[in-house]
Amino acid sequence: MKVAREPAVEAGLRLLNELGLEGLTLRGIAAALGVKAPSLYWHFKSKQDLVDAMATRVLAGVADELADERASSWQDHCLRFGAALRGALLRYRDGARMVGGSHLGDTRLYEPMERILQVFRDAGIAPAEAALCLGTLYSYVIGFVLEEQAVVAPTGERDPRYAPEVRAARMDPARFPLSRSIGAVLFDGYDARFGQGLRMIVDGFAARTAAPA
């Protein structure tokens, strides 16, 4: 029995939350759909092909979420995009690992890209410079959530190895007083820290574009 592509992608995203990226298999997805594994090969030659399709679905959802946004500036666009992307990644176990490095195949993603590049250009910023800003922002979100998901499970439970007090106990306060003091900054307060980092990127790029050539 041949299975449609979209139900397979949806099943993959559901199972991702149950099993994680390592536990996800084409065989498991086929079983969840009540079909034999070879039927999935009509659409996906490998697990990575399926993961690419899942990542594309997630990012297309971000694009849809921002489709009606009419931000007043490129800075506003960047802040909203960063927040929306992080929110989408956190909806899935191993969301950052799934999306990072994946090959995306949905042309809907070009529409919000074109819109935001136009906002940059209206502000006098060339597309190549805008791409530098957006690429840096995207990499920041992926990396931030990758680290965040290593510490905090989708259920909200924290890996006890990353507790600030556990980290502090391993460090000699006489030799590493400064490093010991920043544990809570590194492994807690993710919402606030994410927003601060996002703002640093946007403000830094604004300063770069305002500086004399």
XYZ file of N, CA and C in Angstrom:
639
model
N 0.840 -1.200 0.000
C 0.000 0.000 0.000
C 0.872 1.246 0.000
N 0.656 2.115 -0.966
C 1.426 3.347 -1.067
C 0.847 4.380 -0.119
N 1.705 5.077 0.614
C 1.258 6.083 1.562
C 1.581 7.475 1.019
N 0.704 8.455 1.295
C 0.931 9.822 0.836
C 2.091 10.444 1.607
N 2.708 11.434 1.005
C 3.886 12.062 1.591
C 3.562 12.829 2.879
N 2.525 13.650 2.861
C 2.237 14.515 4.005
C 1.901 13.739 5.274
N 1.084 12.687 5.222
C 0.852 11.914 6.449
C 2.132 11.312 7.028
N 3.073 10.965 6.161
C 4.340 10.421 6.642
C 5.140 11.491 7.384
N 5.136 12.706 6.848
C 5.835 13.811 7.510
C 5.191 14.098 8.863
N 3.871 14.128 8.899
C 3.155 14.383 10.149
C 3.439 13.286 11.176
N 3.465 12.037 10.724
C 3.771 10.938 11.637
C 5.202 11.050 12.157
N 6.096 11.462 11.283
C 7.482 11.645 11.707
C 7.608 12.688 12.804
N 6.883 13.795 12.677
C 6.933 14.840 13.695
C 6.313 14.371 14.999
N 5.251 13.587 14.921
C 4.649 13.052 16.146
C 5.612 12.108 16.854
N 6.216 11.213 16.089
C 7.131 10.240 16.688
C 8.412 10.896 17.179
N 8.794 12.002 16.561
C 9.981 12.710 17.022
C 9.824 13.105 18.486
N 8.650 13.559 18.863
C 8.423 13.957 20.250
C 8.440 12.760 21.201
N 8.103 11.601 20.698
C 8.100 10.411 21.544
C 9.478 9.762 21.635
N 10.180 9.712 20.513
C 11.396 8.901 20.424
C 12.680 9.700 20.321
N 12.592 10.962 19.927
C 13.797 11.723 19.663
C 14.343 11.406 18.288
N 15.301 12.200 17.842
C 15.831 12.050 16.491
C 16.545 10.718 16.306
N 17.280 10.278 17.312
C 18.014 9.022 17.186
C 17.069 7.833 17.063
N 15.940 7.892 17.777
C 15.012 6.762 17.760
C 14.071 6.742 16.579
N 14.064 7.809 15.795
C 13.156 7.900 14.656
C 13.653 7.013 13.515
N 12.782 6.169 12.969
C 13.135 5.300 11.850
C 11.986 5.279 10.846
N 12.320 4.979 9.610
C 11.283 4.813 8.591
C 10.379 3.636 8.928
N 10.958 2.594 9.481
C 10.166 1.418 9.858
C 9.138 1.782 10.935
N 9.583 2.594 11.918
C 8.668 2.995 12.973
C 7.552 3.879 12.456
N 7.867 4.753 11.516
C 6.844 5.617 10.935
C 5.856 4.793 10.125
N 6.374 3.827 9.372
C 5.497 2.953 8.594
C 4.544 2.198 9.509
N 5.066 1.691 10.623
C 4.226 0.961 11.575
C 3.135 1.864 12.132
N 3.484 3.128 12.428
C 2.500 4.067 12.959
C 1.407 4.363 11.942
N 1.748 4.286 10.664
C 0.778 4.534 9.597
C 0.048 3.279 9.161
N 0.482 2.117 9.687
C -0.148 0.861 9.326
C 0.195 0.381 7.932
N 1.412 0.722 7.483
C 1.858 0.286 6.157
C 3.221 -0.374 6.301
N 3.702 -0.974 5.233
C 5.026 -1.589 5.240
C 6.085 -0.529 4.912
N 7.264 -0.699 5.487
C 8.329 0.293 5.325
C 8.655 0.600 3.864
N 8.715 -0.392 2.960
C 9.066 -0.071 1.566
C 8.130 0.940 0.903
N 6.900 1.061 1.418
C 5.972 2.001 0.796
C 6.416 3.449 0.988
N 7.222 3.695 2.038
C 7.708 5.057 2.263
C 8.782 5.457 1.265
N 9.417 4.459 0.644
C 10.506 4.768 -0.279
C 10.021 5.385 -1.586
N 8.704 5.448 -1.770
C 8.178 6.202 -2.903
C 8.527 7.683 -2.747
N 8.603 8.117 -1.509
C 8.809 9.537 -1.229
C 10.167 9.841 -0.606
N 10.708 8.909 0.158
C 11.929 9.170 0.918
C 12.930 8.046 0.695
N 14.079 8.395 0.143
C 15.099 7.390 -0.109
C 15.844 6.987 1.156
N 15.782 7.849 2.172
C 16.512 7.589 3.406
C 15.831 8.321 4.554
N 16.269 8.028 5.765
C 15.767 8.752 6.928
C 16.067 10.237 6.795
N 17.238 10.583 6.267
C 17.588 11.992 6.135
C 16.630 12.715 5.203
N 16.188 12.052 4.135
C 15.208 12.670 3.244
C 13.930 13.015 4.016
N 13.509 12.105 4.894
C 12.318 12.360 5.696
C 12.567 13.502 6.683
N 13.725 13.500 7.328
C 14.056 14.570 8.271
C 14.080 15.915 7.547
N 14.613 15.943 6.335
C 14.604 17.183 5.543
C 13.178 17.675 5.330
N 12.274 16.742 5.012
C 10.880 17.118 4.790
C 10.230 17.603 6.081
N 10.571 16.989 7.191
C 10.050 17.422 8.491
C 10.553 18.817 8.844
N 11.843 19.051 8.622
C 12.420 20.365 8.903
C 11.787 21.432 8.014
N 11.570 21.093 6.749
C 10.931 22.025 5.832
C 9.530 22.379 6.314
N 8.797 21.369 6.798
C 7.452 21.614 7.323
C 7.501 22.585 8.497
N 8.444 22.393 9.394
C 8.553 23.262 10.567
C 8.860 24.698 10.146
N 9.815 24.878 9.230
C 10.180 26.227 8.803
C 9.082 26.870 7.952
N 8.353 26.053 7.196
C 7.217 26.596 6.450
C 6.155 27.102 7.421
N 6.034 26.429 8.565
C 5.110 26.893 9.592
C 5.524 28.243 10.153
N 6.822 28.452 10.311
C 7.323 29.761 10.754
C 6.983 30.815 9.711
N 7.186 30.470 8.430
C 6.871 31.412 7.354
C 5.391 31.766 7.362
N 4.533 30.756 7.577
C 3.090 31.013 7.619
C 2.737 31.895 8.813
N 3.404 31.644 9.937
C 3.140 32.430 11.146
C 3.452 33.908 10.935
N 4.479 34.176 10.127
C 4.906 35.552 9.895
C 4.319 36.157 8.623
N 3.471 35.386 7.935
C 2.988 35.816 6.614
C 2.244 37.144 6.675
N 1.490 37.373 7.725
C 0.689 38.595 7.812
C 1.367 39.684 8.642
N 2.605 39.405 9.050
C 3.329 40.398 9.836
C 3.713 41.574 8.942
N 3.494 42.751 9.424
C 3.904 43.946 8.698
C 4.769 44.794 9.633
N 5.961 44.292 9.887
C 6.866 44.970 10.811
C 7.282 46.313 10.228
N 7.571 47.252 11.105
C 7.881 48.602 10.663
C 9.342 48.780 10.274
N 10.200 47.839 10.616
C 11.622 47.999 10.339
C 12.266 46.631 10.174
N 13.487 46.617 9.625
C 14.192 45.349 9.497
C 14.531 44.794 10.876
N 14.786 45.688 11.831
C 15.069 45.222 13.188
C 13.881 44.459 13.760
N 12.689 44.983 13.551
C 11.476 44.344 14.048
C 11.270 42.995 13.374
N 11.516 42.937 12.064
C 11.416 41.675 11.333
C 12.353 40.634 11.942
N 13.578 41.021 12.195
C 14.570 40.084 12.725
C 14.171 39.565 14.098
N 13.709 40.448 14.955
C 13.323 40.038 16.302
C 12.131 39.081 16.264
N 11.172 39.367 15.408
C 9.997 38.494 15.310
C 10.360 37.152 14.692
N 11.218 37.184 13.683
C 11.635 35.933 13.060
C 12.388 35.058 14.059
N 13.322 35.651 14.791
C 14.088 34.882 15.764
C 13.207 34.250 16.816
N 12.256 35.008 17.337
C 11.354 34.481 18.361
C 10.466 33.373 17.803
N 9.970 33.559 16.575
C 9.104 32.551 15.971
C 9.872 31.265 15.684
N 11.102 31.397 15.217
C 11.910 30.218 14.918
C 12.206 29.439 16.190
N 12.604 30.124 17.254
C 12.871 29.419 18.506
C 11.616 28.708 19.002
N 10.480 29.391 18.932
C 9.236 28.764 19.375
C 8.922 27.503 18.595
N 9.151 27.533 17.285
C 8.879 26.361 16.449
C 9.813 25.204 16.793
N 11.081 25.489 17.012
C 12.041 24.437 17.340
C 11.725 23.800 18.687
N 11.286 24.602 19.633
C 11.009 24.083 20.968
C 9.742 23.246 21.024
N 8.930 23.279 19.986
C 7.722 22.452 19.975
C 8.048 20.977 19.768
N 9.268 20.704 19.342
C 9.636 19.319 19.017
C 10.882 18.904 19.778
N 10.855 17.701 20.265
C 12.050 17.128 20.867
C 13.136 17.074 19.787
N 14.334 17.521 20.133
C 15.446 17.579 19.181
C 15.124 18.465 17.979
N 14.276 19.483 18.203
C 13.880 20.348 17.092
C 15.054 21.038 16.418
N 16.013 21.519 17.208
C 17.168 22.213 16.619
C 18.048 21.244 15.848
N 18.229 20.032 16.366
C 19.028 19.024 15.655
C 18.355 18.632 14.353
N 17.036 18.572 14.345
C 16.314 18.196 13.137
C 16.472 19.256 12.053
N 16.320 20.517 12.422
C 16.314 21.588 11.428
C 17.727 21.984 11.003
N 18.661 22.018 11.944
C 20.014 22.450 11.624
C 20.668 21.586 10.562
N 21.116 22.202 9.492
C 21.819 21.476 8.434
C 20.935 20.718 7.470
N 19.617 20.816 7.644
C 18.719 20.081 6.748
C 18.587 20.795 5.405
N 18.259 20.001 4.383
C 18.029 20.551 3.049
C 16.550 20.872 2.930
N 16.234 22.128 2.631
C 14.848 22.578 2.623
C 14.307 22.610 1.207
N 13.066 22.158 1.042
C 12.532 22.018 -0.299
C 11.164 22.613 -0.522
N 10.792 23.655 0.215
C 9.462 24.249 0.066
C 9.616 25.686 -0.417
N 9.069 25.977 -1.572
C 9.238 27.316 -2.152
C 8.481 28.389 -1.373
N 7.577 27.998 -0.452
C 6.889 28.993 0.365
C 7.883 29.795 1.208
N 9.036 29.198 1.474
C 10.026 29.871 2.312
C 10.636 31.085 1.614
N 10.519 31.124 0.275
C 11.093 32.250 -0.456
C 10.270 33.526 -0.271
N 8.990 33.386 -0.035
C 8.133 34.561 0.067
C 8.490 35.440 1.269
N 8.572 34.884 2.488
C 8.982 35.748 3.604
C 10.418 36.242 3.459
N 11.269 35.444 2.820
C 12.640 35.884 2.594
C 12.658 37.111 1.691
N 11.881 37.061 0.618
C 11.822 38.196 -0.298
C 11.289 39.442 0.402
N 10.286 39.240 1.263
C 9.694 40.369 1.980
C 10.708 41.047 2.890
N 11.418 40.236 3.660
C 12.348 40.834 4.622
C 13.549 41.452 3.913
N 13.985 40.853 2.801
C 15.080 41.461 2.041
C 14.657 42.817 1.469
N 13.392 42.928 1.092
C 12.894 44.197 0.586
C 12.884 45.247 1.693
N 12.530 44.841 2.914
C 12.545 45.773 4.045
C 13.971 46.263 4.292
N 14.938 45.344 4.230
C 16.344 45.741 4.369
C 16.725 46.733 3.269
N 16.354 46.423 2.041
C 16.746 47.287 0.923
C 16.111 48.674 1.031
N 14.857 48.700 1.511
C 14.193 49.990 1.714
C 14.935 50.828 2.751
N 15.668 50.147 3.640
C 16.457 50.856 4.650
C 17.865 51.163 4.159
N 18.130 50.855 2.881
C 19.433 51.152 2.300
C 20.474 50.085 2.518
N 20.037 48.868 2.864
C 20.953 47.763 3.145
C 20.886 46.765 1.993
N 22.023 46.481 1.374
C 22.073 45.583 0.218
C 21.714 44.160 0.618
N 21.167 43.374 -0.330
C 20.793 41.991 -0.017
C 21.932 41.154 0.554
N 23.156 41.349 0.056
C 24.278 40.562 0.569
C 24.542 40.867 2.047
N 24.434 42.142 2.419
C 24.606 42.523 3.822
C 23.454 41.994 4.670
N 22.251 42.071 4.132
C 21.089 41.551 4.849
C 21.226 40.051 5.084
N 21.755 39.345 4.094
C 21.940 37.896 4.228
C 22.930 37.579 5.341
N 23.942 38.414 5.500
C 24.901 38.223 6.596
C 24.190 38.329 7.937
N 23.331 39.321 8.077
C 22.585 39.505 9.315
C 21.637 38.329 9.559
N 20.867 37.961 8.554
C 19.878 36.897 8.708
C 20.540 35.545 8.952
N 21.665 35.299 8.252
C 22.375 34.041 8.457
C 22.944 33.923 9.857
N 23.468 35.027 10.359
C 24.000 35.038 11.723
C 22.879 34.810 12.729
N 21.755 35.459 12.498
C 20.614 35.315 13.396
C 20.098 33.872 13.395
N 19.974 33.293 12.201
C 19.492 31.911 12.085
C 20.429 30.948 12.819
N 21.725 31.118 12.617
C 22.693 30.243 13.277
C 22.633 30.410 14.793
N 22.428 31.633 15.240
C 22.302 31.874 16.681
C 21.112 31.112 17.249
N 19.962 31.199 16.588
C 18.767 30.526 17.104
C 18.968 29.015 17.140
N 19.498 28.451 16.055
C 19.721 27.010 16.016
C 20.672 26.594 17.133
N 21.786 27.293 17.266
C 22.763 26.941 18.289
C 22.226 27.122 19.689
N 21.488 28.202 19.923
C 20.943 28.458 21.244
C 19.974 27.353 21.644
N 19.056 27.011 20.738
C 18.060 25.988 21.064
C 18.708 24.614 21.179
N 19.728 24.357 20.384
C 20.453 23.088 20.506
C 20.978 22.916 21.928
N 21.604 23.945 22.466
C 22.112 23.890 23.833
C 20.962 23.853 24.845
N 19.931 24.621 24.597
C 18.794 24.661 25.510
C 18.124 23.294 25.619
N 17.942 22.629 24.482
C 17.272 21.333 24.500
C 18.134 20.227 25.093
N 19.437 20.455 25.181
C 20.297 19.495 25.864
C 20.117 19.573 27.372
N 19.659 20.722 27.851
C 19.502 20.940 29.292
C 18.063 20.736 29.747
N 17.118 21.257 28.958
C 15.710 21.241 29.361
C 14.911 20.351 28.415
N 14.261 19.330 28.960
C 13.447 18.419 28.162
C 12.140 19.092 27.762
N 11.450 18.565 26.721
C 10.163 19.155 26.329
C 9.152 19.193 27.464
N 9.275 18.281 28.416
C 8.374 18.250 29.565
C 8.711 19.316 30.599
N 9.833 19.995 30.406
C 10.259 21.001 31.363
C 11.276 20.509 32.371
N 11.506 19.197 32.383
C 12.494 18.645 33.306
C 13.904 19.021 32.852
N 14.754 19.340 33.819
C 16.125 19.734 33.526
C 17.076 18.574 33.768
N 18.093 18.485 32.922
C 19.154 17.522 33.151
C 19.930 17.974 34.386
N 19.951 17.152 35.448
C 20.590 17.599 36.696
C 22.081 17.872 36.556
N 22.704 17.340 35.519
C 24.134 17.581 35.338
C 24.441 19.050 35.081
N 23.435 19.788 34.570
C 23.658 21.182 34.221
C 23.158 22.159 35.282
N 22.763 21.642 36.431
C 22.324 22.537 37.502
C 23.485 23.453 37.899
N 23.245 24.758 38.052
C 24.331 25.684 38.407
C 25.107 25.263 39.649
N 24.398 24.716 40.646
C 25.092 24.324 41.869
C 25.988 23.108 41.654
N 25.590 22.207 40.741
C 26.424 21.052 40.419
C 27.689 21.516 39.706
N 27.506 22.441 38.766
C 28.667 23.001 38.052
C 29.598 23.703 39.026
N 29.023 24.499 39.930
C 29.842 25.250 40.873
C 30.634 24.331 41.792
N 30.042 23.205 42.159
C 30.714 22.281 43.070
C 31.963 21.669 42.447
N 32.032 21.632 41.123
C 33.182 21.046 40.443
C 34.337 22.039 40.286
N 34.084 23.299 40.584
C 35.077 24.336 40.295
C 35.655 24.902 41.582
N 36.947 24.982 41.629
C 37.650 25.543 42.778
C 37.373 27.054 42.831
N 36.692 27.538 43.871
C 36.358 28.969 43.925
C 37.569 29.878 43.992
N 38.689 29.365 44.483
C 39.898 30.189 44.553
C 40.540 30.361 43.181
N 40.480 29.308 42.358
C 41.119 29.354 41.041
C 40.194 29.906 39.967
N 38.892 29.645 40.088
C 37.960 30.017 39.023
C 36.769 30.815 39.559
N 37.019 31.887 40.298
C 35.890 32.618 40.893
C 34.950 33.226 39.857
N 35.497 33.731 38.769
C 34.657 34.369 37.751
C 33.873 33.332 36.958
N 34.553 32.283 36.531
C 33.889 31.227 35.765
C 32.809 30.553 36.601
N 33.073 30.420 37.885
C 32.123 29.772 38.792
C 30.871 30.621 38.963
N 31.015 31.922 38.835
C 29.904 32.838 39.117
C 28.870 32.909 38.000
N 29.194 32.391 36.814
C 28.290 32.595 35.667
C 27.449 31.378 35.334
N 27.433 30.379 36.218
C 26.658 29.171 35.933
C 25.192 29.444 35.667
N 24.582 30.305 36.486
C 23.161 30.605 36.300
C 22.908 31.329 34.985
N 23.887 32.101 34.528
C 23.738 32.801 33.252
C 23.780 31.810 32.097
N 24.649 30.814 32.199
C 24.826 29.858 31.110
C 23.728 28.813 31.045
N 23.182 28.413 32.198
C 22.280 27.257 32.219
C 20.934 27.543 32.872
N 20.510 28.782 32.854
C 19.206 29.125 33.408
C 18.716 30.400 32.721
N 17.452 30.736 32.948
C 16.895 31.966 32.381
C 16.948 32.010 30.873
N 16.569 30.921 30.218
C 16.735 30.824 28.767
C 15.905 31.859 28.011
N 14.696 32.119 28.452
C 13.855 33.069 27.729
C 14.492 34.459 27.704
N 14.890 34.923 28.866
C 15.488 36.262 28.940
C 16.809 36.309 28.194
N 17.616 35.270 28.360
C 18.934 35.273 27.726
C 18.819 35.208 26.204
N 17.835 34.453 25.723
C 17.635 34.396 24.274
C 17.299 35.773 23.723
N 16.363 36.451 24.378
C 15.981 37.780 23.911
C 17.135 38.756 23.942
N 17.964 38.665 24.972
C 19.116 39.562 25.071
C 20.123 39.289 23.959
N 20.370 38.019 23.678
C 21.300 37.675 22.612
C 20.790 38.096 21.249
N 19.500 37.902 21.028
C 18.892 38.313 19.760
C 19.027 39.821 19.575
N 18.777 40.548 20.629
C 18.891 42.000 20.576
C 20.330 42.428 20.312
N 21.297 41.709 20.880
C 22.705 42.034 20.646
C 23.058 41.909 19.173
N 22.551 40.858 18.529
C 22.840 40.664 17.101
C 22.234 41.795 16.279
N 20.979 42.114 16.550
C 20.297 43.162 15.786
C 20.949 44.517 16.030
N 21.238 44.827 17.282
C 21.868 46.117 17.584
C 23.274 46.191 16.995
N 23.996 45.062 17.036
C 25.343 45.045 16.470
C 25.327 45.265 14.973
N 24.356 44.662 14.289
C 24.277 44.861 12.849
C 23.852 46.284 12.525
N 22.957 46.849 13.350
C 22.547 48.233 13.140
C 23.750 49.167 13.270
N 24.605 48.899 14.254
C 25.807 49.720 14.421
C 26.746 49.545 13.244
N 26.826 48.319 12.728
C 27.696 48.053 11.581
C 27.241 48.830 10.352
N 25.933 48.831 10.107
C 25.437 49.505 8.904
C 25.477 51.027 9.056
N 25.492 51.499 10.307
C 25.547 52.945 10.524
C 26.964 53.490 10.486
N 27.958 52.593 10.623
C 29.350 53.048 10.638
C 29.778 53.492 9.245
N 30.711 54.421 9.162
C 31.217 54.855 7.857
C 31.872 53.694 7.104
N 31.746 53.673 5.809
C 32.341 52.593 5.004
C 33.853 52.660 5.119
